[in-house]
XYZ file of C-alpha atoms in Angstrom:
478
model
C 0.000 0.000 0.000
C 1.229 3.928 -0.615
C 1.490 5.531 2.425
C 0.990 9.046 0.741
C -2.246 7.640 -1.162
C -4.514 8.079 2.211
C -4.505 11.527 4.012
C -6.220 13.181 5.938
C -9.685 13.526 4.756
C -13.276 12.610 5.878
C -13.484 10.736 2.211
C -11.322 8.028 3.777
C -13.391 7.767 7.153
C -13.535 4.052 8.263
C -16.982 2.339 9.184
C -15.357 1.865 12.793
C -13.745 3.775 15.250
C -10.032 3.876 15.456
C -7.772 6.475 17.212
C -5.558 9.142 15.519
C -2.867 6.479 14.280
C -5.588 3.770 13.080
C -5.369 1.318 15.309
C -9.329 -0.046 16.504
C -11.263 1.096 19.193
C -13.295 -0.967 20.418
C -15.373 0.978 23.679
C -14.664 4.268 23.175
C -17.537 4.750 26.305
C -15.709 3.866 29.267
C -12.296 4.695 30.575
C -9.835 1.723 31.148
C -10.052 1.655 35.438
C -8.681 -0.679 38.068
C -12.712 -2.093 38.596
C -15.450 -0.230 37.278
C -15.079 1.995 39.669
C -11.862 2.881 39.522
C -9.190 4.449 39.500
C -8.186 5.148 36.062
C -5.466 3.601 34.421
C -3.115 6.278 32.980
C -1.972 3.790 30.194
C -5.448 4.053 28.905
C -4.249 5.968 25.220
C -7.489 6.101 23.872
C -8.720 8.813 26.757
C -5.384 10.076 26.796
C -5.797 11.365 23.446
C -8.870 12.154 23.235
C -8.490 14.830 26.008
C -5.270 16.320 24.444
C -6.980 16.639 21.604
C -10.046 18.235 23.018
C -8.193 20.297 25.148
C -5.786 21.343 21.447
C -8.877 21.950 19.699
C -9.228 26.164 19.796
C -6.304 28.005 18.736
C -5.269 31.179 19.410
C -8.113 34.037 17.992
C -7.623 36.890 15.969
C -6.325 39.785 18.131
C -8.564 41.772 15.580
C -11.225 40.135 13.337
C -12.386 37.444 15.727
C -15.649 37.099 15.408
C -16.639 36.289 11.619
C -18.312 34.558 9.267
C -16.911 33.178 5.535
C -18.156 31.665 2.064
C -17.045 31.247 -1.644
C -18.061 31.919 -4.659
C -16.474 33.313 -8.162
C -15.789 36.939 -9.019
C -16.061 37.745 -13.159
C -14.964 40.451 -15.225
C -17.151 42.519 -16.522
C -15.672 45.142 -17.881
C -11.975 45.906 -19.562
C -9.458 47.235 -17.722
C -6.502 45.939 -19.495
C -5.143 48.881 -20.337
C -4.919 49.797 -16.495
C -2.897 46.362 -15.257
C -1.279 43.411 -16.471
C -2.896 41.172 -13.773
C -4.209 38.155 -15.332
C -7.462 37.869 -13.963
C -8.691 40.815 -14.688
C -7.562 40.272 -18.422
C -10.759 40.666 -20.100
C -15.033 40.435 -19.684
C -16.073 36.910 -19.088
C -13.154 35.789 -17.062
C -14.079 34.195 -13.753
C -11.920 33.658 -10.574
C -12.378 31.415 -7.838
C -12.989 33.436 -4.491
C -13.197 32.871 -0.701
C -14.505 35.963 1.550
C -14.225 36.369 4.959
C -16.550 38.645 6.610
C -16.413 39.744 10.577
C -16.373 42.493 13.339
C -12.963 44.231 14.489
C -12.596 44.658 17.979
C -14.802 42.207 20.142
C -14.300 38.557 21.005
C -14.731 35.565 18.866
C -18.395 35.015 20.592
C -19.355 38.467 20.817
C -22.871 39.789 18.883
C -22.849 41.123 15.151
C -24.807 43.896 16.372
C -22.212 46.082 18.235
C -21.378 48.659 16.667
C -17.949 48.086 15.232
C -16.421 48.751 11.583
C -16.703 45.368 10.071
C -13.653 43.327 7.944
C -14.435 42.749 4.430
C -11.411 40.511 2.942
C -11.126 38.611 -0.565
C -8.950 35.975 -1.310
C -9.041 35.473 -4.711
C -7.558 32.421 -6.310
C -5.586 33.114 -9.750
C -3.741 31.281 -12.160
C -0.736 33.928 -11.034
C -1.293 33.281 -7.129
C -3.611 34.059 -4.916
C -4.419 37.979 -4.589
C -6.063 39.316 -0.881
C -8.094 42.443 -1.157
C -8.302 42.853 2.751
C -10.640 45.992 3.703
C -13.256 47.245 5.716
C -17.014 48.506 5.207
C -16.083 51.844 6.067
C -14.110 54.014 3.396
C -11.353 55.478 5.880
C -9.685 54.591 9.108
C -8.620 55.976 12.113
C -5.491 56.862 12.420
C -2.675 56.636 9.368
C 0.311 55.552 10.584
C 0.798 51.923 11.711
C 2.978 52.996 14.585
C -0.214 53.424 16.103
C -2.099 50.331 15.471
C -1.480 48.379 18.492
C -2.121 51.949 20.706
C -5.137 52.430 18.690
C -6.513 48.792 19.495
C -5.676 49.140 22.887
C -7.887 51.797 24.056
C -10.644 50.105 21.978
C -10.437 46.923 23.466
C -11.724 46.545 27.297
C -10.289 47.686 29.981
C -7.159 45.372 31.105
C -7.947 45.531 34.746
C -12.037 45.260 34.526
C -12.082 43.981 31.072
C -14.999 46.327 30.301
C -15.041 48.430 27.175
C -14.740 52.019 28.764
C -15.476 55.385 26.551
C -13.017 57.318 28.569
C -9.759 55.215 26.789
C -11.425 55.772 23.591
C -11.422 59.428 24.156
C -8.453 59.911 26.099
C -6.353 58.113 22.648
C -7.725 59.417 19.880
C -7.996 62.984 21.550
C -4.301 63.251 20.386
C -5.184 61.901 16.774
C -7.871 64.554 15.183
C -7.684 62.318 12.163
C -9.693 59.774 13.334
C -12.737 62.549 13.141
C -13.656 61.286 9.483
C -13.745 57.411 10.964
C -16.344 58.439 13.538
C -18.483 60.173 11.275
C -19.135 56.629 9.382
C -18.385 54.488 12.761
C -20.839 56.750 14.799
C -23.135 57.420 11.873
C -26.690 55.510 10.952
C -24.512 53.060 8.925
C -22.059 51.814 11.856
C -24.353 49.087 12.469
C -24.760 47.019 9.128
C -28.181 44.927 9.026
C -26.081 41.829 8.035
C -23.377 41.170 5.789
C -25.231 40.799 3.234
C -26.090 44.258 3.167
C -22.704 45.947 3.428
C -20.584 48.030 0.837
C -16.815 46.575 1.069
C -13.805 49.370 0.447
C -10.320 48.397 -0.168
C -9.850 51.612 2.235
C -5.994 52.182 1.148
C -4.735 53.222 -2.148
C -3.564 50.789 -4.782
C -1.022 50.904 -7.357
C -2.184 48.933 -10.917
C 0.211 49.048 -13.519
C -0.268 48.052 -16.926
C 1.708 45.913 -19.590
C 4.300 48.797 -20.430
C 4.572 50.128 -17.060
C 2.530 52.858 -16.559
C 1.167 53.414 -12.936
C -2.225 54.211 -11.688
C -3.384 55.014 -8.222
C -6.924 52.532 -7.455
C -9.252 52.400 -4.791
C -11.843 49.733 -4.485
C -14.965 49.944 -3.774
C -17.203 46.891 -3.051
C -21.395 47.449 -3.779
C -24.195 44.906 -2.664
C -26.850 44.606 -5.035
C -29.764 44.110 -2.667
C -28.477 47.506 -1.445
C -26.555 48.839 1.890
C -29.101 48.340 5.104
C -27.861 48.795 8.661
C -29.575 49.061 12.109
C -30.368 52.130 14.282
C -29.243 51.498 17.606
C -33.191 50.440 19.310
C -33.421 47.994 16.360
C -29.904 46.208 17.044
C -30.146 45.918 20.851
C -33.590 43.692 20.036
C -31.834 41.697 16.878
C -28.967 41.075 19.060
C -30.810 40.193 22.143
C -32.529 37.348 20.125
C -29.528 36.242 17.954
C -25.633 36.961 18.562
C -25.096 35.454 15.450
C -27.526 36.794 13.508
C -25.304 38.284 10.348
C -23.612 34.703 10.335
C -26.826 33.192 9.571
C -28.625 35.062 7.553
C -25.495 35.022 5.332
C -24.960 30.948 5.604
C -29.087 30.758 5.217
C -29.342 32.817 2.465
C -26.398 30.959 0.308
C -27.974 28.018 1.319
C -31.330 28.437 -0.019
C -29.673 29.688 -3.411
C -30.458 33.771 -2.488
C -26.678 33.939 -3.452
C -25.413 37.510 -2.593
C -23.556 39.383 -5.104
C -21.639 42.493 -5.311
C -20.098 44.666 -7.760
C -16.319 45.998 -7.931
C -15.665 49.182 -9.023
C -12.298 51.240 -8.875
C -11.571 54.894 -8.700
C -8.517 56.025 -10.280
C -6.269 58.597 -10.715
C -2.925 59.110 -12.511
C -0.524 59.255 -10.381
C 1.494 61.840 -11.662
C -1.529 63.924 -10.138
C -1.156 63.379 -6.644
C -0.206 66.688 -5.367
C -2.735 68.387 -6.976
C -5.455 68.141 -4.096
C -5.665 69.454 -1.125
C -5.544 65.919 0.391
C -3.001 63.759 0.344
C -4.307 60.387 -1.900
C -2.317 57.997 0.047
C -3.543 59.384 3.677
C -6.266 56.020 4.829
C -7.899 58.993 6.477
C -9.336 60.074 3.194
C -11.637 59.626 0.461
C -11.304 60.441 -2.963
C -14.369 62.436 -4.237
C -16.751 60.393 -6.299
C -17.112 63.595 -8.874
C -13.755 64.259 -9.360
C -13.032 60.393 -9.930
C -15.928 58.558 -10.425
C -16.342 54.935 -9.983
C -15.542 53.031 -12.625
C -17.435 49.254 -13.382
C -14.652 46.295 -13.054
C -16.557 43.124 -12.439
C -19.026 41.388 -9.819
C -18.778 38.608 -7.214
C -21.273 36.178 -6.594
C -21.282 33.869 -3.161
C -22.685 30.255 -4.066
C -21.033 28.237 -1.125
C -21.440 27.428 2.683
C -18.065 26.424 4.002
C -17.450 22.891 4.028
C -16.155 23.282 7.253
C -16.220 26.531 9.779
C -12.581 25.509 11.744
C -11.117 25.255 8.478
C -12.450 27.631 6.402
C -12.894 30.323 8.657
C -10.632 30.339 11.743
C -8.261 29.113 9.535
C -8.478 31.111 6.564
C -5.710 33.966 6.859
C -5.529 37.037 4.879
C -2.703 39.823 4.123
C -2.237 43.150 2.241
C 1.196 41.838 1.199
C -0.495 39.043 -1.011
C -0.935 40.326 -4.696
C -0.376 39.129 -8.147
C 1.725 41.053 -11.215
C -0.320 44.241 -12.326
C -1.357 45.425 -8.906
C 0.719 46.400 -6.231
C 0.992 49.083 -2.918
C 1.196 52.096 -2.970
C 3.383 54.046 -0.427
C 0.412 54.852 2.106
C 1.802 54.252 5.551
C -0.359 52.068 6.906
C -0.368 49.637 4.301
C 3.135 49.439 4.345
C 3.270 48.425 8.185
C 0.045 45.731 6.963
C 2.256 44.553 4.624
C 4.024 43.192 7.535
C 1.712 42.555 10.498
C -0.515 40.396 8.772
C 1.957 37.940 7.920
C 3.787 38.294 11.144
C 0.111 37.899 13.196
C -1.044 34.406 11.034
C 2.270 32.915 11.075
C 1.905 33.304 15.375
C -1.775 32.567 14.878
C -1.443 29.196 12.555
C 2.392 28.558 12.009
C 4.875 29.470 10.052
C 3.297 26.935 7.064
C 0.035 28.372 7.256
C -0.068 29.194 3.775
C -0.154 25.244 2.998
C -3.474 24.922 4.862
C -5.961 24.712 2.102
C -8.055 27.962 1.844
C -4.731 30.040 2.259
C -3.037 28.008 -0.450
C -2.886 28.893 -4.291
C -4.776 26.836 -6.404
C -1.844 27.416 -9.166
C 1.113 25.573 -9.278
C 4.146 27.174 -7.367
C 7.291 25.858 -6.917
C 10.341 26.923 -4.208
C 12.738 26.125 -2.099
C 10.502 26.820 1.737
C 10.756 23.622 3.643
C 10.209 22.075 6.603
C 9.237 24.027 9.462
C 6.540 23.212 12.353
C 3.756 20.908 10.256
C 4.814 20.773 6.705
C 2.709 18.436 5.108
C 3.918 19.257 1.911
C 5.261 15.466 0.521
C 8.664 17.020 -1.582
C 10.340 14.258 -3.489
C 13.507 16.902 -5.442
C 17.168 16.164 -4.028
C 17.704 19.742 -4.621
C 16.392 22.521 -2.226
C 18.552 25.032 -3.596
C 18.491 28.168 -6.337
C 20.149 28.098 -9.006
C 21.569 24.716 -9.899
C 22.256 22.635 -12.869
C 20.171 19.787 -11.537
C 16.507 21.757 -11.292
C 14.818 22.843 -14.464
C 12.908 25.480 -12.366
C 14.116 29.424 -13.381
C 12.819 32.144 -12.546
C 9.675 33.605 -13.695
C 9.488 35.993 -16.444
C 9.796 39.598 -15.498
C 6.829 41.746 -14.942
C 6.141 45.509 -14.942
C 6.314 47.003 -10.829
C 6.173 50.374 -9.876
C 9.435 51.662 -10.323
C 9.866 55.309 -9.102
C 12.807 57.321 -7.782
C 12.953 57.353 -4.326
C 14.578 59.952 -2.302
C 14.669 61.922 0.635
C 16.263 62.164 4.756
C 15.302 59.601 7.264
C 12.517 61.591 9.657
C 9.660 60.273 11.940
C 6.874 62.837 11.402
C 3.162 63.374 9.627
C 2.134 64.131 6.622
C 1.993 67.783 5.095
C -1.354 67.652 4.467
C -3.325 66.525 7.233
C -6.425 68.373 6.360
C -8.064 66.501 9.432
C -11.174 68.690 9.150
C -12.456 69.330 5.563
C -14.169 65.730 4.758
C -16.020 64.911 8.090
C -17.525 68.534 7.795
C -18.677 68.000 4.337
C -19.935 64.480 5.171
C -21.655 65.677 8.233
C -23.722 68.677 6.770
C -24.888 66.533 4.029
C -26.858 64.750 6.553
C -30.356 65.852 7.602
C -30.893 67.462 11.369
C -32.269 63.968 12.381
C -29.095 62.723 11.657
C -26.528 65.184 12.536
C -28.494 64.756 16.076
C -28.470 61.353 15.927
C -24.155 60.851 15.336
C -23.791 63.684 18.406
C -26.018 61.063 21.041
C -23.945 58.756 19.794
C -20.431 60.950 20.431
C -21.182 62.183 23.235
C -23.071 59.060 24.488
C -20.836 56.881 24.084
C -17.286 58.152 24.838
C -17.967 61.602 26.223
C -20.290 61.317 29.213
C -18.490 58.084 30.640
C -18.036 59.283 34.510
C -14.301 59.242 34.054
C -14.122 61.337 30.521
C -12.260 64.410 31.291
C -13.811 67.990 31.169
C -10.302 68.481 28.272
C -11.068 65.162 26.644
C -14.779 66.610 26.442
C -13.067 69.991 25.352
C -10.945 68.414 22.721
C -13.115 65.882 20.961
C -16.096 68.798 20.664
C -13.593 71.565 19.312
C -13.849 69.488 16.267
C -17.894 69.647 15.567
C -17.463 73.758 14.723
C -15.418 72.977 12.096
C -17.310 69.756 11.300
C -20.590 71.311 11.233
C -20.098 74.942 10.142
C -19.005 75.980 6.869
């Protein structure tokens, strides 16, 4: 017999029970005891194993991201944007693509409701002939802050309290009182859509700025821009206390019952884009997360639409261990120099090879569905079966060379080594015109919600109160 021919896989279950090696069990009711009352016998390996493997069975959760909820589907082209990037599957109308998407909240707990209000993850991995691309965003536009320095400070203060664990308005204050960026954030996080009605219902945003470049080289700054077609719903905060009090896992099932019952959701890419010799033109900076790009100055442009057809086939694997990062794209689209894409670039990786292992990306929903070929072995479980004597590049004895060179963004870099912001912070102007495009209802509603929920915690400061509200004049006056 091949030992390689069986692995691991429900299709080769047995009709009895055996234990994780093969070998028969034959009462896997009782422990082994000294009488039938006991004591048990330590040498009894079937309940040995069985309780390290129960006790093996959750793995470390998401620091961020937690608590969500997956599927998979196909994403097609639908209209030409060849002359934009070289990547392969977005070479022309018809083309489909193989896609997992992993839905979730950001800050809470892997068991906590879909109802708090949170900004919810809105990653897709999609499987190409050239590799696997991840477009890993949000459902809000922006972000807080737009340095990555801050990231783990910025989580922090969201999470709960380390002493009471309690989630306490007064750290959320206190933080971002020294970032007036994060103003634009709140006006979508504290706004009548910071509470989507599921995920089925939810616009995705690739929130950072892309770089596509195109067969001869030419570069174009992209942001995506995921729409549902059954429309963007969310809950007012009455509405989710009584969804949530009935269902924690509400968005999880209306999304697996939907699929299920063949309402397959679908949403439609577009991009914005701008040349990106242009990018000092504005009196934003494009690459600041903190910022949109205005939708009549670059409108969105069609690229193609996903459809979700399938339920997991199983949650573990497809969900807790289905791993995303910014860092994973394909020739013809690349990142730009925003600053907190460059430090995702990083973290991700760093986070899921702590989270899963350093082979994580052999687990089958991270791994491309394309050939590859290099010289990464071993490690903590590699269950890659590698035959080749050689594990070396280059050598006379391997027929693999490298790949054929493809266009990347290639500009001069130059400049002094400095830790500092951005010229133009501009922390002001968007929020502002957001805000006053809202009606008094609410513009009254997003200031309960401010001043609710961070500013009139016992322990907010009479300066926190000071600084966070010195921002609504220029937010709500011209």
């Amino acid at each position: 017999m091949d030992p390689y021919k069986f692995t691991a896989n429900s299709e080769f279950n047995t009709t009895q029970w055996t234990n994780n090696h093969g070998a028969p069990v034959w009462n896997n009711n009782n422990s082994a005891t000294v009488g039938v009352r006991g004591p048990i016998l330590m040498e009894d390996y079937q309940l040995m194993e069985k309780l390290a493997n129960f006790h093996r069975e959750r793995i470390p959760e998401r620091v961020v991201h937690a608590r969500g909820a997956s599927a998979k589907g196909f994403f097609e082209v639908t209209h030409d944007i060849s002359h934009l990037t070289c990547a392969d599957f977005l070479r022309g109308p018809g083309v489909q693509t193989p896609v997992i998407v992993r839905f979730s909240t950001v800050i809470h707990e892997r068991g906590s409701p879909e109802t708090i209000r949170d900004p919810r993850g809105f990653a897709v991995k999609f499987y190409t002939r050239e590799g696997n691309f991840d477009l890993v965003g949000n459902n809000m536009p922006v972000f807080f802050i737009r340095d990555g320095m801050k990231f783990p400070d910025m989580v922090h203060s969201l999470k709960p309290n380390p002493k009471s664990h309690i989630q306490e308005g007064w750290r959320i204050a206190d933080f971002f009182s020294h970032f007036p960026e994060s103003m634009h954030m709140f006006t979508f996080l504290l706004d009548d859509v910071g509470i989507p009605l599921n995920y089925r219902h939810m616009e995705g945003f690739g929130v950072h700025t892309f770089v596509m470049v195109n067969k001869e080289g030419k570069e174009t700054y992209v942001k995506f821009h995921w729409k549902p077609t059954c429309g963007v719903k969310s809950l007012l905060d009455d509405d989710a206390v009584l969804v949530g009090g009935k269902n924690h896992s509400h968005a999880t099932q209306d999304l697996y019952d939907a699929i299920a019952a063949g309402d397959y959701p679908e949403w439609r890419l577009f991009i914005q884009v701008m040349d990106a010799k242009d990018e000092n033109k504005f009196d934003f900076d494009p690459l600041d997360v903190t910022k949109t790009w205005p939708e009549d100055v670059f409108p969105l442009q069609p690229v193609g639409r996903m459809v979700l057809n399938r339920n997991p086939d199983n949650f573990f694997l497809e969900n807790e261990q289905l791993a995303f990062c910014p860092a994973i794209v394909v020739p013809g689209v690349h990142y730009s120099d925003d600053k907190l894409l460059q430090t995702r670039v990083f973290s991700y990786h760093d986070a899921q090879r702590y989270r899963l292992g350093g082979n994580y990306l052999m687990l089958p929903p991270n791994a491309p569905k394309s050939a590859y070929h290099n010289n990464h072995h071993d490690g903590a479980m590699n269950f890659l079966i590698r035959e080749e004597e050689v594990n070396y590049f280059p050598s006379r004895n391997d027929p693999a060379r490298q790949a054929e060179q493809f266009p990347v963004p290639s500009r001069n870099l130059s400049g002094t080594r400095e830790r500092g912001v951005i010229p133009k912070e501009n922390n002001f102007a968007q929020p502002g015109i957001r805000f006053r495009s809202w009606d008094k209802a609410r513009q009254d509603r997003f200031i309960d919600r401010l001043t609710g929920d961070l500013l009139l915690d016992p322990r907010t400061t009479q300066e926190l109160k000071s600084i966070q509200l010195c921002g609504l004049p220029g937010t709500i006056e011209t």
